[in-house]
PDB file of C-alpha atoms in Angstrom:
ATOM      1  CA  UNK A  11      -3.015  29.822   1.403  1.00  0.00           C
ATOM      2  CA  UNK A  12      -3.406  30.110  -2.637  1.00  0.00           C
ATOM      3  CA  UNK A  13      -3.407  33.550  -3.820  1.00  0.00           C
ATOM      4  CA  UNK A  14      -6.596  35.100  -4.761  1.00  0.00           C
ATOM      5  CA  UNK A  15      -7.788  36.929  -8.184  1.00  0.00           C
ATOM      6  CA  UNK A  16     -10.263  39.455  -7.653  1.00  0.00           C
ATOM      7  CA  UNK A  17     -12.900  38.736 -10.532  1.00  0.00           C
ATOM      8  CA  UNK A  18     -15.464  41.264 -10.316  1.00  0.00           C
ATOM      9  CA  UNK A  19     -17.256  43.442  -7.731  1.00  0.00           C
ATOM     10  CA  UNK A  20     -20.697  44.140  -7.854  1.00  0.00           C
ATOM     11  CA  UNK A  21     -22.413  47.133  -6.251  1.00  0.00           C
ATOM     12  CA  UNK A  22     -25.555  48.217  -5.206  1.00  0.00           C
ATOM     13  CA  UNK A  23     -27.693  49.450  -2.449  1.00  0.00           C
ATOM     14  CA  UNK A  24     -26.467  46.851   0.485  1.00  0.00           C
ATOM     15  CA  UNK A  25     -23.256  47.873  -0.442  1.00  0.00           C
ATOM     16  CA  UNK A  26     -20.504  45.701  -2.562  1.00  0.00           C
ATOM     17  CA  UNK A  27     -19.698  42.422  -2.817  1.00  0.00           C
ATOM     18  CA  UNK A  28     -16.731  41.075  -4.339  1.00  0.00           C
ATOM     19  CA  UNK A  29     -16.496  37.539  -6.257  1.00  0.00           C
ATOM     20  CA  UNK A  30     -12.702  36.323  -6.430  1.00  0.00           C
ATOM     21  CA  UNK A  31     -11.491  33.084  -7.967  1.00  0.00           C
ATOM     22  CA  UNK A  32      -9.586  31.027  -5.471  1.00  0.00           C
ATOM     23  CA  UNK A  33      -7.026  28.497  -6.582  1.00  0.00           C
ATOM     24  CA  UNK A  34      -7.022  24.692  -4.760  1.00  0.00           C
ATOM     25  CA  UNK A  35      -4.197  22.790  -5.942  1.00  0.00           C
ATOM     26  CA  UNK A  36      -5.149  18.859  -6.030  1.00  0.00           C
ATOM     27  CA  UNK A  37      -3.125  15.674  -4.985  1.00  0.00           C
ATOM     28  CA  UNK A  38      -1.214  14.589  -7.875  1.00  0.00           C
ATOM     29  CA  UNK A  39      -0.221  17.869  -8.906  1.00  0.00           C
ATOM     30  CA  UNK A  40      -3.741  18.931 -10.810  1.00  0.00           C
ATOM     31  CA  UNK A  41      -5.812  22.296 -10.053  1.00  0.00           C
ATOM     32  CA  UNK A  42      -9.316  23.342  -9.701  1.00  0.00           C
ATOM     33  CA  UNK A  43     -10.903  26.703  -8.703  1.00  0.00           C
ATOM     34  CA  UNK A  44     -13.621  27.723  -6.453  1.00  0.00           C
ATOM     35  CA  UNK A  45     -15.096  31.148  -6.056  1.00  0.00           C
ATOM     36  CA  UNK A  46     -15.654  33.287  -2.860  1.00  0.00           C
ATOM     37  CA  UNK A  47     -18.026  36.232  -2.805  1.00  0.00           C
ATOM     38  CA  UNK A  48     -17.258  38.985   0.400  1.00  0.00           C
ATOM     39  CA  UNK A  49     -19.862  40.815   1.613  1.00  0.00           C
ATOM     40  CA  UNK A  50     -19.379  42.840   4.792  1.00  0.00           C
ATOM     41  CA  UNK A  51     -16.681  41.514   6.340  1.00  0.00           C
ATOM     42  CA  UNK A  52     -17.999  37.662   5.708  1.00  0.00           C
ATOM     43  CA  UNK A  53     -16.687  35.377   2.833  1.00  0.00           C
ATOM     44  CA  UNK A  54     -19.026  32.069   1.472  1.00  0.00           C
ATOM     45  CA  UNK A  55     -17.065  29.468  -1.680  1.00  0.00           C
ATOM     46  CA  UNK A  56     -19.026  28.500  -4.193  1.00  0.00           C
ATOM     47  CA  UNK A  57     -18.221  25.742  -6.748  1.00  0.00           C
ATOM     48  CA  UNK A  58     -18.956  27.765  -9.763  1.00  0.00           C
ATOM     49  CA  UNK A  59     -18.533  31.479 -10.926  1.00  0.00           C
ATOM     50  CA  UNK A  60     -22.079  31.761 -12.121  1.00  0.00           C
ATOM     51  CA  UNK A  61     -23.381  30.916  -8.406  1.00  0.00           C
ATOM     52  CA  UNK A  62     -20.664  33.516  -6.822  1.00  0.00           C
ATOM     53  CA  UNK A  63     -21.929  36.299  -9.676  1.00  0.00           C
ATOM     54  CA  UNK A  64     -25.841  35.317  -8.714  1.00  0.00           C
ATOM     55  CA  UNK A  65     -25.183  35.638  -5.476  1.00  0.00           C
ATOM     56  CA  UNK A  66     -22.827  38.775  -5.238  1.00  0.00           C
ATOM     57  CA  UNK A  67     -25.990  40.555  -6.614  1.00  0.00           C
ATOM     58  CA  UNK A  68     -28.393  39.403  -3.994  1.00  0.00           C
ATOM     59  CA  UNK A  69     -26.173  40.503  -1.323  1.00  0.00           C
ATOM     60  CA  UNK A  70     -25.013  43.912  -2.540  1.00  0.00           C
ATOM     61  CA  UNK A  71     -28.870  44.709  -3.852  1.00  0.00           C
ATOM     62  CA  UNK A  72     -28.045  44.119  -7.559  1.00  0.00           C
ATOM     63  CA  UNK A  73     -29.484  41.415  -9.313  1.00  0.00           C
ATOM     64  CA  UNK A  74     -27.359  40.207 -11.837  1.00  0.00           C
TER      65      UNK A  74
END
């Protein structure tokens, strides 16, 4: 598994949720990223930063 980069962690009243940028290397050498937001013990991907950061603050009680 690619090595994560913790991004940012957002917290509020749910507790905190942490966005981290996750590294997928492609066929042919090439390489993308997704982002993964953890919230109490449970991890979703996301395509885009923006959705992980949106969502981090609806799960910790934090809009953002």
């Amino acid at each position: 598994m690619a090595e994560t980069t913790l991004v940012t962690a957002v917290e509020g009243p749910n507790g905190t949720a942490e966005v981290r940028e996750v590294p997928e290397v492609l066929p042919g050498g090439g390489q993308r990223f997704q982002y993964s937001v953890t919230h109490k013990g449970k991890t979703e991907t996301y395509k885009s930063m923006g959705e992980a950061y949106i969502v981090a603050g609806e799960k910790a009680g934090t809009p953002t």
